[in-house]
């Protein structure tokens, strides 16, 4: 593949990843509004976040083998098309139960986008350039996260949460059209030398029998529980404890994404300055301090600083784990990376459920503190894994 082709593919995959991450995070600032509309607690409303994560995680077990068999880009294009359909139906939800169910379908469809895009990068890009290339792809997903966080709050306060899902549907439809157009231009037949579906599923079992794969997956699950679980309730905390409106809380949370962009745009320099293990140490420290500041700070500027630090630190840590995931099983990279995503979002769903209990009991500050301590220990764990590929 020529450099121009690589850039064009990354651009289209970046658009799909943007929409996917926006759909994942768009409900975070809506939880208070959804609770009020459907007359449930904020913790109960958080089911729209956790069910997305559970479905996203479970379907990874299927998308990996599908990507190995039918081609990663083909499967990504079908997943993006399904997201467009389910986003439109979600906007029509008449009660919380329907909304939760449709969020589950959205998570199931979105599961085939970012992990298989990462696996495609792993197939096409040498290890020496992979962290930088994944960081470029991550820029699009970070922008999607920022947009989802902001627009979720904006829509909840202005046009209504349904309008947010209509816009998501349009974005997914555009991304699907561009992906299908690129696939049509390639006109490449299905590679019949790829393994059958049953063989691909057996391969997943073989991967889980590998000690290094199991360790990386356990670390990833812990990261999802600690960081993503806390992240889902940051807008709620900013709204309730810092006195910000829903829109303002979503806007402040965009600084989390700004931290991610600060990392992704300078990934080559960060790696040169700190090395992989240095990124792990610095990233874990920034996340831990950011969560503590968010938990115990009282000024809006401290909340802003906490979101920025947490975002920068998380992407330092997470991008390093992503690179390890693309290399832990090069012969079955699609299955390996989707297992990585499966672990991440099973961890997220667990973290969201635990944090939801702390919200209903008024213990969110202590939950953020516990997450900070957990991330500190996680940094030591990841440090030991890095550099052994």
mmCIF file of C-alpha atoms in Angstrom:
data_model
loop_
_atom_site.group_PDB
_atom_site.id
_atom_site.type_symbol
_atom_site.label_atom_id
_atom_site.label_comp_id
_atom_site.label_asym_id
_atom_site.label_seq_id
_atom_site.Cartn_x
_atom_site.Cartn_y
_atom_site.Cartn_z
ATOM 1 C CA UNK A 1 0.000 0.000 0.000
ATOM 2 C CA UNK A 2 1.321 3.424 -0.961
ATOM 3 C CA UNK A 3 1.653 6.211 1.644
ATOM 4 C CA UNK A 4 -1.194 8.069 -0.089
ATOM 5 C CA UNK A 5 -3.474 5.029 0.136
ATOM 6 C CA UNK A 6 -2.557 4.587 3.785
ATOM 7 C CA UNK A 7 -3.443 8.210 4.559
ATOM 8 C CA UNK A 8 -6.775 7.957 2.738
ATOM 9 C CA UNK A 9 -7.707 4.770 4.554
ATOM 10 C CA UNK A 10 -6.763 6.316 7.894
ATOM 11 C CA UNK A 11 -8.893 9.377 7.130
ATOM 12 C CA UNK A 12 -11.998 7.312 6.427
ATOM 13 C CA UNK A 13 -11.377 5.014 9.398
ATOM 14 C CA UNK A 14 -10.824 8.101 11.515
ATOM 15 C CA UNK A 15 -14.254 9.441 10.546
ATOM 16 C CA UNK A 16 -15.851 6.113 11.485
ATOM 17 C CA UNK A 17 -13.933 6.101 14.768
ATOM 18 C CA UNK A 18 -15.017 9.684 15.452
ATOM 19 C CA UNK A 19 -18.684 8.746 15.147
ATOM 20 C CA UNK A 20 -18.179 5.558 17.175
ATOM 21 C CA UNK A 21 -16.543 7.323 20.106
ATOM 22 C CA UNK A 22 -19.081 10.153 19.992
ATOM 23 C CA UNK A 23 -21.864 7.568 20.304
ATOM 24 C CA UNK A 24 -20.077 5.914 23.205
ATOM 25 C CA UNK A 25 -19.724 9.069 25.290
ATOM 26 C CA UNK A 26 -22.754 11.089 24.231
ATOM 27 C CA UNK A 27 -24.933 9.820 27.088
ATOM 28 C CA UNK A 28 -22.468 10.685 29.887
ATOM 29 C CA UNK A 29 -23.649 14.319 30.299
ATOM 30 C CA UNK A 30 -27.276 13.291 29.694
ATOM 31 C CA UNK A 31 -27.641 11.067 32.761
ATOM 32 C CA UNK A 32 -29.207 13.722 35.005
ATOM 33 C CA UNK A 33 -31.651 14.801 32.273
ATOM 34 C CA UNK A 34 -32.538 11.215 31.347
ATOM 35 C CA UNK A 35 -33.165 10.422 35.012
ATOM 36 C CA UNK A 36 -35.516 13.375 35.286
ATOM 37 C CA UNK A 37 -37.385 12.608 32.051
ATOM 38 C CA UNK A 38 -37.934 8.941 32.841
ATOM 39 C CA UNK A 39 -38.351 9.540 36.598
ATOM 40 C CA UNK A 40 -35.484 7.306 37.726
ATOM 41 C CA UNK A 41 -32.276 7.941 39.670
ATOM 42 C CA UNK A 42 -29.082 8.983 37.926
ATOM 43 C CA UNK A 43 -27.612 5.608 38.840
ATOM 44 C CA UNK A 44 -30.498 3.812 37.116
ATOM 45 C CA UNK A 45 -30.190 6.050 34.061
ATOM 46 C CA UNK A 46 -26.511 5.062 33.800
ATOM 47 C CA UNK A 47 -27.708 1.742 32.349
ATOM 48 C CA UNK A 48 -27.575 3.491 28.950
ATOM 49 C CA UNK A 49 -23.789 3.716 29.444
ATOM 50 C CA UNK A 50 -23.129 0.302 30.954
ATOM 51 C CA UNK A 51 -25.279 -1.665 28.479
ATOM 52 C CA UNK A 52 -23.419 -0.050 25.574
ATOM 53 C CA UNK A 53 -20.138 -1.162 27.148
ATOM 54 C CA UNK A 54 -21.357 -4.715 27.818
ATOM 55 C CA UNK A 55 -22.644 -5.180 24.262
ATOM 56 C CA UNK A 56 -19.476 -3.600 22.880
ATOM 57 C CA UNK A 57 -17.365 -6.020 24.868
ATOM 58 C CA UNK A 58 -19.340 -9.205 24.148
ATOM 59 C CA UNK A 59 -19.446 -8.645 20.381
ATOM 60 C CA UNK A 60 -15.648 -8.383 20.225
ATOM 61 C CA UNK A 61 -15.608 -12.166 20.547
ATOM 62 C CA UNK A 62 -17.384 -12.322 17.174
ATOM 63 C CA UNK A 63 -15.908 -9.394 15.274
ATOM 64 C CA UNK A 64 -12.346 -10.675 15.614
ATOM 65 C CA UNK A 65 -13.070 -13.959 13.786
ATOM 66 C CA UNK A 66 -15.307 -12.147 11.282
ATOM 67 C CA UNK A 67 -12.515 -9.710 10.505
ATOM 68 C CA UNK A 68 -10.023 -12.548 10.029
ATOM 69 C CA UNK A 69 -12.379 -14.370 7.682
ATOM 70 C CA UNK A 70 -14.018 -11.636 5.588
ATOM 71 C CA UNK A 71 -11.522 -8.789 5.823
ATOM 72 C CA UNK A 72 -11.246 -6.105 8.476
ATOM 73 C CA UNK A 73 -12.376 -3.183 6.302
ATOM 74 C CA UNK A 74 -15.408 -5.102 5.020
ATOM 75 C CA UNK A 75 -16.568 -5.838 8.535
ATOM 76 C CA UNK A 76 -15.926 -2.245 9.657
ATOM 77 C CA UNK A 77 -18.087 -0.916 6.821
ATOM 78 C CA UNK A 78 -20.981 -3.206 7.776
ATOM 79 C CA UNK A 79 -20.667 -2.232 11.450
ATOM 80 C CA UNK A 80 -20.776 1.489 10.590
ATOM 81 C CA UNK A 81 -23.869 0.952 8.456
ATOM 82 C CA UNK A 82 -25.600 -0.846 11.324
ATOM 83 C CA UNK A 83 -24.724 2.022 13.672
ATOM 84 C CA UNK A 84 -26.471 4.477 11.347
ATOM 85 C CA UNK A 85 -29.643 2.392 11.476
ATOM 86 C CA UNK A 86 -29.649 1.802 15.235
ATOM 87 C CA UNK A 87 -28.868 5.445 16.017
ATOM 88 C CA UNK A 88 -31.950 6.504 14.081
ATOM 89 C CA UNK A 89 -34.132 3.991 15.927
ATOM 90 C CA UNK A 90 -32.674 5.069 19.291
ATOM 91 C CA UNK A 91 -33.956 8.595 18.680
ATOM 92 C CA UNK A 92 -37.482 7.129 18.603
ATOM 93 C CA UNK A 93 -37.277 5.506 22.069
ATOM 94 C CA UNK A 94 -40.504 6.003 24.023
ATOM 95 C CA UNK A 95 -39.268 4.849 27.445
ATOM 96 C CA UNK A 96 -36.039 4.092 29.293
ATOM 97 C CA UNK A 97 -36.268 0.355 28.628
ATOM 98 C CA UNK A 98 -36.383 0.902 24.865
ATOM 99 C CA UNK A 99 -33.551 3.415 25.092
ATOM 100 C CA UNK A 100 -31.384 0.961 27.034
ATOM 101 C CA UNK A 101 -32.115 -1.844 24.560
ATOM 102 C CA UNK A 102 -31.261 0.318 21.562
ATOM 103 C CA UNK A 103 -28.090 1.529 23.245
ATOM 104 C CA UNK A 104 -27.183 -2.126 23.544
ATOM 105 C CA UNK A 105 -27.694 -2.593 19.799
ATOM 106 C CA UNK A 106 -25.602 0.501 19.139
ATOM 107 C CA UNK A 107 -22.807 -0.872 21.303
ATOM 108 C CA UNK A 108 -23.002 -4.220 19.514
ATOM 109 C CA UNK A 109 -22.644 -2.522 16.121
ATOM 110 C CA UNK A 110 -19.973 -0.013 17.191
ATOM 111 C CA UNK A 111 -17.855 -2.888 18.524
ATOM 112 C CA UNK A 112 -16.682 -3.662 15.002
ATOM 113 C CA UNK A 113 -15.206 -0.236 14.219
ATOM 114 C CA UNK A 114 -12.247 0.946 16.305
ATOM 115 C CA UNK A 115 -10.680 -2.415 17.311
ATOM 116 C CA UNK A 116 -10.665 -3.755 13.736
ATOM 117 C CA UNK A 117 -9.338 -0.389 12.520
ATOM 118 C CA UNK A 118 -6.476 -0.784 14.994
ATOM 119 C CA UNK A 119 -5.896 -4.345 13.789
ATOM 120 C CA UNK A 120 -5.785 -3.075 10.206
ATOM 121 C CA UNK A 121 -3.105 -0.562 11.241
ATOM 122 C CA UNK A 122 -1.195 -3.399 12.912
ATOM 123 C CA UNK A 123 -1.295 -5.354 9.632
ATOM 124 C CA UNK A 124 -0.186 -2.443 7.461
ATOM 125 C CA UNK A 125 2.254 -0.428 9.601
ATOM 126 C CA UNK A 126 5.641 -1.624 10.955
ATOM 127 C CA UNK A 127 6.049 -1.693 14.751
ATOM 128 C CA UNK A 128 8.496 1.242 14.657
ATOM 129 C CA UNK A 129 5.797 3.555 13.237
ATOM 130 C CA UNK A 130 2.796 1.914 14.853
ATOM 131 C CA UNK A 131 2.497 3.975 18.046
ATOM 132 C CA UNK A 132 2.645 7.209 16.048
ATOM 133 C CA UNK A 133 0.125 5.902 13.479
ATOM 134 C CA UNK A 134 -2.266 4.633 16.137
ATOM 135 C CA UNK A 135 -1.971 8.031 17.804
ATOM 136 C CA UNK A 136 -3.134 9.680 14.565
ATOM 137 C CA UNK A 137 -6.132 7.380 14.439
ATOM 138 C CA UNK A 138 -6.695 8.094 18.102
ATOM 139 C CA UNK A 139 -6.864 11.832 17.359
ATOM 140 C CA UNK A 140 -10.104 11.232 15.498
ATOM 141 C CA UNK A 141 -11.538 9.100 18.291
ATOM 142 C CA UNK A 142 -10.555 11.687 20.891
ATOM 143 C CA UNK A 143 -12.266 14.411 18.881
ATOM 144 C CA UNK A 144 -15.301 12.153 18.704
ATOM 145 C CA UNK A 145 -15.259 11.714 22.460
ATOM 146 C CA UNK A 146 -14.978 15.470 22.995
ATOM 147 C CA UNK A 147 -17.787 16.168 20.559
ATOM 148 C CA UNK A 148 -19.979 13.502 22.125
ATOM 149 C CA UNK A 149 -19.438 14.867 25.624
ATOM 150 C CA UNK A 150 -20.142 18.443 24.599
ATOM 151 C CA UNK A 151 -23.008 17.813 22.202
ATOM 152 C CA UNK A 152 -24.659 15.354 24.593
ATOM 153 C CA UNK A 153 -24.935 18.103 27.201
ATOM 154 C CA UNK A 154 -25.837 20.754 24.639
ATOM 155 C CA UNK A 155 -28.578 18.639 23.087
ATOM 156 C CA UNK A 156 -30.004 17.658 26.480
ATOM 157 C CA UNK A 157 -30.386 21.351 27.391
ATOM 158 C CA UNK A 158 -31.542 22.651 23.985
ATOM 159 C CA UNK A 159 -32.809 20.487 21.121
ATOM 160 C CA UNK A 160 -33.361 17.403 23.274
ATOM 161 C CA UNK A 161 -31.436 14.168 23.612
ATOM 162 C CA UNK A 162 -33.259 12.661 20.606
ATOM 163 C CA UNK A 163 -31.675 15.232 18.319
ATOM 164 C CA UNK A 164 -28.237 14.013 19.383
ATOM 165 C CA UNK A 165 -28.991 10.516 18.101
ATOM 166 C CA UNK A 166 -30.372 11.850 14.819
ATOM 167 C CA UNK A 167 -27.081 13.655 14.217
ATOM 168 C CA UNK A 168 -25.146 10.504 15.100
ATOM 169 C CA UNK A 169 -27.161 8.553 12.549
ATOM 170 C CA UNK A 170 -26.252 11.045 9.826
ATOM 171 C CA UNK A 171 -22.538 10.899 10.704
ATOM 172 C CA UNK A 172 -22.512 7.101 10.649
ATOM 173 C CA UNK A 173 -24.321 7.096 7.300
ATOM 174 C CA UNK A 174 -21.694 9.391 5.744
ATOM 175 C CA UNK A 175 -18.832 7.279 7.114
ATOM 176 C CA UNK A 176 -20.493 4.094 5.838
ATOM 177 C CA UNK A 177 -20.897 5.529 2.352
ATOM 178 C CA UNK A 178 -17.230 6.540 2.185
ATOM 179 C CA UNK A 179 -16.028 3.154 3.439
ATOM 180 C CA UNK A 180 -18.188 1.223 0.992
ATOM 181 C CA UNK A 181 -16.971 3.460 -1.818
ATOM 182 C CA UNK A 182 -13.332 2.689 -0.987
ATOM 183 C CA UNK A 183 -14.064 -1.032 -0.807
ATOM 184 C CA UNK A 184 -15.800 -0.899 -4.174
ATOM 185 C CA UNK A 185 -12.772 0.809 -5.730
ATOM 186 C CA UNK A 186 -10.439 -1.869 -4.416
ATOM 187 C CA UNK A 187 -12.427 -4.622 -6.177
ATOM 188 C CA UNK A 188 -10.406 -7.280 -4.368
ATOM 189 C CA UNK A 189 -11.942 -10.747 -4.039
ATOM 190 C CA UNK A 190 -12.314 -12.438 -0.669
ATOM 191 C CA UNK A 191 -9.050 -14.067 0.362
ATOM 192 C CA UNK A 192 -9.957 -17.745 0.444
ATOM 193 C CA UNK A 193 -6.763 -18.578 2.315
ATOM 194 C CA UNK A 194 -8.082 -16.948 5.474
ATOM 195 C CA UNK A 195 -9.338 -19.341 8.146
ATOM 196 C CA UNK A 196 -12.962 -20.429 8.317
ATOM 197 C CA UNK A 197 -15.147 -18.992 11.044
ATOM 198 C CA UNK A 198 -14.918 -22.067 13.267
ATOM 199 C CA UNK A 199 -11.136 -22.116 12.949
ATOM 200 C CA UNK A 200 -11.075 -18.407 13.792
ATOM 201 C CA UNK A 201 -13.131 -18.997 16.936
ATOM 202 C CA UNK A 202 -10.784 -21.817 17.957
ATOM 203 C CA UNK A 203 -7.919 -19.398 17.454
ATOM 204 C CA UNK A 204 -9.497 -17.093 20.048
ATOM 205 C CA UNK A 205 -9.363 -19.928 22.567
ATOM 206 C CA UNK A 206 -5.715 -20.530 21.739
ATOM 207 C CA UNK A 207 -4.932 -16.870 22.313
ATOM 208 C CA UNK A 208 -6.528 -16.999 25.761
ATOM 209 C CA UNK A 209 -4.247 -19.905 26.608
ATOM 210 C CA UNK A 210 -1.182 -17.674 26.087
ATOM 211 C CA UNK A 211 0.087 -16.211 29.412
ATOM 212 C CA UNK A 212 1.158 -12.834 27.969
ATOM 213 C CA UNK A 213 -2.191 -12.383 26.244
ATOM 214 C CA UNK A 214 -4.032 -13.132 29.495
ATOM 215 C CA UNK A 215 -1.915 -10.624 31.423
ATOM 216 C CA UNK A 216 -2.496 -7.856 28.894
ATOM 217 C CA UNK A 217 -6.221 -8.555 28.874
ATOM 218 C CA UNK A 218 -6.420 -8.465 32.692
ATOM 219 C CA UNK A 219 -4.532 -5.170 32.811
ATOM 220 C CA UNK A 220 -6.821 -3.755 30.138
ATOM 221 C CA UNK A 221 -9.954 -4.791 32.034
ATOM 222 C CA UNK A 222 -8.620 -3.074 35.152
ATOM 223 C CA UNK A 223 -7.901 0.075 33.145
ATOM 224 C CA UNK A 224 -11.441 0.093 31.765
ATOM 225 C CA UNK A 225 -13.003 -0.314 35.215
ATOM 226 C CA UNK A 226 -10.879 2.341 36.898
ATOM 227 C CA UNK A 227 -10.650 5.045 34.230
ATOM 228 C CA UNK A 228 -13.736 4.634 32.045
ATOM 229 C CA UNK A 229 -15.901 3.834 35.065
ATOM 230 C CA UNK A 230 -14.855 7.119 36.665
ATOM 231 C CA UNK A 231 -15.089 9.037 33.399
ATOM 232 C CA UNK A 232 -18.773 8.179 32.921
ATOM 233 C CA UNK A 233 -19.640 10.122 36.079
ATOM 234 C CA UNK A 234 -17.265 13.068 35.739
ATOM 235 C CA UNK A 235 -19.977 15.283 34.142
ATOM 236 C CA UNK A 236 -22.410 14.279 36.906
ATOM 237 C CA UNK A 237 -19.809 15.202 39.548
ATOM 238 C CA UNK A 238 -19.053 18.513 37.859
ATOM 239 C CA UNK A 239 -22.781 19.267 37.746
ATOM 240 C CA UNK A 240 -23.609 18.251 41.311
ATOM 241 C CA UNK A 241 -20.452 19.196 43.225
ATOM 242 C CA UNK A 242 -19.034 22.070 41.192
ATOM 243 C CA UNK A 243 -22.412 23.661 40.450
ATOM 244 C CA UNK A 244 -22.016 23.629 36.673
ATOM 245 C CA UNK A 245 -24.942 23.351 34.277
ATOM 246 C CA UNK A 246 -25.246 20.209 32.164
ATOM 247 C CA UNK A 247 -23.877 22.059 29.121
ATOM 248 C CA UNK A 248 -21.003 23.580 31.119
ATOM 249 C CA UNK A 249 -20.118 20.202 32.642
ATOM 250 C CA UNK A 250 -19.993 18.637 29.195
ATOM 251 C CA UNK A 251 -17.856 21.533 27.966
ATOM 252 C CA UNK A 252 -15.391 21.160 30.851
ATOM 253 C CA UNK A 253 -15.210 17.426 30.138
ATOM 254 C CA UNK A 254 -13.984 18.307 26.656
ATOM 255 C CA UNK A 255 -10.685 19.157 28.341
ATOM 256 C CA UNK A 256 -10.295 15.423 28.910
ATOM 257 C CA UNK A 257 -10.225 15.103 25.145
ATOM 258 C CA UNK A 258 -7.902 18.095 24.820
ATOM 259 C CA UNK A 259 -5.454 16.178 26.988
ATOM 260 C CA UNK A 260 -5.783 13.235 24.612
ATOM 261 C CA UNK A 261 -5.144 15.476 21.610
ATOM 262 C CA UNK A 262 -2.115 16.980 23.340
ATOM 263 C CA UNK A 263 -0.713 13.484 23.562
ATOM 264 C CA UNK A 264 -1.735 12.227 20.122
ATOM 265 C CA UNK A 265 -0.416 15.261 18.229
ATOM 266 C CA UNK A 266 2.968 14.947 19.930
ATOM 267 C CA UNK A 267 3.113 11.154 20.230
ATOM 268 C CA UNK A 268 6.479 10.852 18.495
ATOM 269 C CA UNK A 269 8.043 13.436 20.806
ATOM 270 C CA UNK A 270 6.480 11.977 23.945
ATOM 271 C CA UNK A 271 7.857 8.566 22.973
ATOM 272 C CA UNK A 272 11.318 9.991 22.265
ATOM 273 C CA UNK A 273 11.379 11.900 25.558
ATOM 274 C CA UNK A 274 9.946 9.265 27.865
ATOM 275 C CA UNK A 275 10.112 5.890 26.118
ATOM 276 C CA UNK A 276 7.279 3.367 26.457
ATOM 277 C CA UNK A 277 7.854 2.724 30.149
ATOM 278 C CA UNK A 278 8.178 6.425 30.865
ATOM 279 C CA UNK A 279 4.817 6.998 29.181
ATOM 280 C CA UNK A 280 3.293 4.396 31.486
ATOM 281 C CA UNK A 281 4.733 5.960 34.651
ATOM 282 C CA UNK A 282 3.832 9.521 33.673
ATOM 283 C CA UNK A 283 0.382 8.570 32.410
ATOM 284 C CA UNK A 284 -0.610 6.635 35.530
ATOM 285 C CA UNK A 285 0.627 9.461 37.762
ATOM 286 C CA UNK A 286 -1.337 12.109 35.843
ATOM 287 C CA UNK A 287 -4.563 10.064 35.945
ATOM 288 C CA UNK A 288 -4.216 9.388 39.670
ATOM 289 C CA UNK A 289 -3.539 13.033 40.530
ATOM 290 C CA UNK A 290 -6.310 14.232 38.208
ATOM 291 C CA UNK A 291 -8.898 11.973 39.842
ATOM 292 C CA UNK A 292 -7.830 13.117 43.314
ATOM 293 C CA UNK A 293 -8.083 16.773 42.321
ATOM 294 C CA UNK A 294 -11.525 16.146 40.831
ATOM 295 C CA UNK A 295 -12.659 14.293 43.950
ATOM 296 C CA UNK A 296 -11.518 16.852 46.527
ATOM 297 C CA UNK A 297 -11.203 20.130 44.598
ATOM 298 C CA UNK A 298 -13.754 22.905 45.023
ATOM 299 C CA UNK A 299 -13.039 25.467 42.307
ATOM 300 C CA UNK A 300 -14.139 25.206 38.699
ATOM 301 C CA UNK A 301 -10.576 25.797 37.534
ATOM 302 C CA UNK A 302 -9.479 22.754 39.543
ATOM 303 C CA UNK A 303 -12.148 20.689 37.818
ATOM 304 C CA UNK A 304 -10.844 21.896 34.464
ATOM 305 C CA UNK A 305 -7.258 21.074 35.415
ATOM 306 C CA UNK A 306 -8.300 17.635 36.649
ATOM 307 C CA UNK A 307 -10.047 16.784 33.372
ATOM 308 C CA UNK A 308 -7.045 17.917 31.320
ATOM 309 C CA UNK A 309 -4.562 15.927 33.438
ATOM 310 C CA UNK A 310 -6.713 12.814 33.441
ATOM 311 C CA UNK A 311 -7.147 12.904 29.664
ATOM 312 C CA UNK A 312 -3.449 13.408 28.941
ATOM 313 C CA UNK A 313 -2.443 10.688 31.387
ATOM 314 C CA UNK A 314 -5.033 8.189 30.212
ATOM 315 C CA UNK A 315 -3.999 8.403 26.560
ATOM 316 C CA UNK A 316 -0.320 8.056 27.449
ATOM 317 C CA UNK A 317 -1.168 4.862 29.301
ATOM 318 C CA UNK A 318 -3.819 3.549 26.931
ATOM 319 C CA UNK A 319 -1.964 4.145 23.671
ATOM 320 C CA UNK A 320 0.971 2.180 25.052
ATOM 321 C CA UNK A 321 -1.378 -0.689 25.906
ATOM 322 C CA UNK A 322 -2.905 -0.483 22.414
ATOM 323 C CA UNK A 323 0.510 -0.979 20.830
ATOM 324 C CA UNK A 324 1.103 -4.012 23.055
ATOM 325 C CA UNK A 325 -2.259 -5.410 21.968
ATOM 326 C CA UNK A 326 -1.383 -5.128 18.264
ATOM 327 C CA UNK A 327 1.823 -7.071 18.888
ATOM 328 C CA UNK A 328 0.761 -9.753 21.362
ATOM 329 C CA UNK A 329 -0.344 -12.140 18.585
ATOM 330 C CA UNK A 330 0.784 -10.891 15.129
ATOM 331 C CA UNK A 331 -0.505 -14.024 13.345
ATOM 332 C CA UNK A 332 -4.042 -13.389 14.632
ATOM 333 C CA UNK A 333 -4.046 -9.645 15.080
ATOM 334 C CA UNK A 334 -7.755 -9.136 14.402
ATOM 335 C CA UNK A 335 -8.792 -11.588 17.091
ATOM 336 C CA UNK A 336 -6.138 -10.319 19.493
ATOM 337 C CA UNK A 337 -7.124 -6.656 19.224
ATOM 338 C CA UNK A 338 -10.826 -7.391 19.515
ATOM 339 C CA UNK A 339 -10.123 -9.450 22.650
ATOM 340 C CA UNK A 340 -8.272 -6.389 23.937
ATOM 341 C CA UNK A 341 -11.336 -4.231 23.302
ATOM 342 C CA UNK A 342 -13.589 -6.885 24.843
ATOM 343 C CA UNK A 343 -11.596 -6.774 28.074
ATOM 344 C CA UNK A 344 -11.542 -2.981 28.082
ATOM 345 C CA UNK A 345 -15.299 -2.651 27.842
ATOM 346 C CA UNK A 346 -16.134 -5.490 30.183
ATOM 347 C CA UNK A 347 -13.982 -3.585 32.638
ATOM 348 C CA UNK A 348 -15.804 -0.348 31.783
ATOM 349 C CA UNK A 349 -19.229 -1.898 32.365
ATOM 350 C CA UNK A 350 -18.084 -3.218 35.734
ATOM 351 C CA UNK A 351 -16.659 0.156 36.677
ATOM 352 C CA UNK A 352 -19.825 1.998 35.644
ATOM 353 C CA UNK A 353 -22.002 -0.354 37.712
ATOM 354 C CA UNK A 354 -19.810 0.139 40.788
ATOM 355 C CA UNK A 355 -19.630 3.903 40.333
ATOM 356 C CA UNK A 356 -23.418 4.046 39.867
ATOM 357 C CA UNK A 357 -23.841 2.548 43.334
ATOM 358 C CA UNK A 358 -21.531 5.190 44.777
ATOM 359 C CA UNK A 359 -23.592 7.950 43.105
ATOM 360 C CA UNK A 360 -26.854 6.726 44.618
ATOM 361 C CA UNK A 361 -25.198 6.417 48.047
ATOM 362 C CA UNK A 362 -23.479 9.819 47.878
ATOM 363 C CA UNK A 363 -19.988 8.309 47.862
ATOM 364 C CA UNK A 364 -18.778 9.508 44.467
ATOM 365 C CA UNK A 365 -15.893 11.480 45.982
ATOM 366 C CA UNK A 366 -14.607 8.363 47.730
ATOM 367 C CA UNK A 367 -15.103 6.293 44.574
ATOM 368 C CA UNK A 368 -12.901 8.713 42.602
ATOM 369 C CA UNK A 369 -10.286 8.446 45.343
ATOM 370 C CA UNK A 370 -10.350 4.648 45.211
ATOM 371 C CA UNK A 371 -10.021 4.781 41.414
ATOM 372 C CA UNK A 372 -6.959 7.042 41.746
ATOM 373 C CA UNK A 373 -5.285 4.561 44.076
ATOM 374 C CA UNK A 374 -6.167 1.722 41.722
ATOM 375 C CA UNK A 375 -4.628 3.515 38.740
ATOM 376 C CA UNK A 376 -1.406 3.984 40.704
ATOM 377 C CA UNK A 377 -1.164 0.234 41.167
ATOM 378 C CA UNK A 378 -2.155 -0.346 37.557
ATOM 379 C CA UNK A 379 0.770 1.779 36.391
ATOM 380 C CA UNK A 380 3.200 -0.556 38.147
ATOM 381 C CA UNK A 381 1.498 -3.553 36.542
ATOM 382 C CA UNK A 382 1.657 -2.115 33.015
ATOM 383 C CA UNK A 383 5.277 -1.011 33.520
ATOM 384 C CA UNK A 384 6.258 -4.651 34.014
ATOM 385 C CA UNK A 385 4.530 -5.734 30.804
ATOM 386 C CA UNK A 386 5.881 -3.069 28.482
ATOM 387 C CA UNK A 387 9.061 -3.813 26.565
ATOM 388 C CA UNK A 388 8.571 -7.581 26.526
ATOM 389 C CA UNK A 389 6.884 -8.012 23.142
#
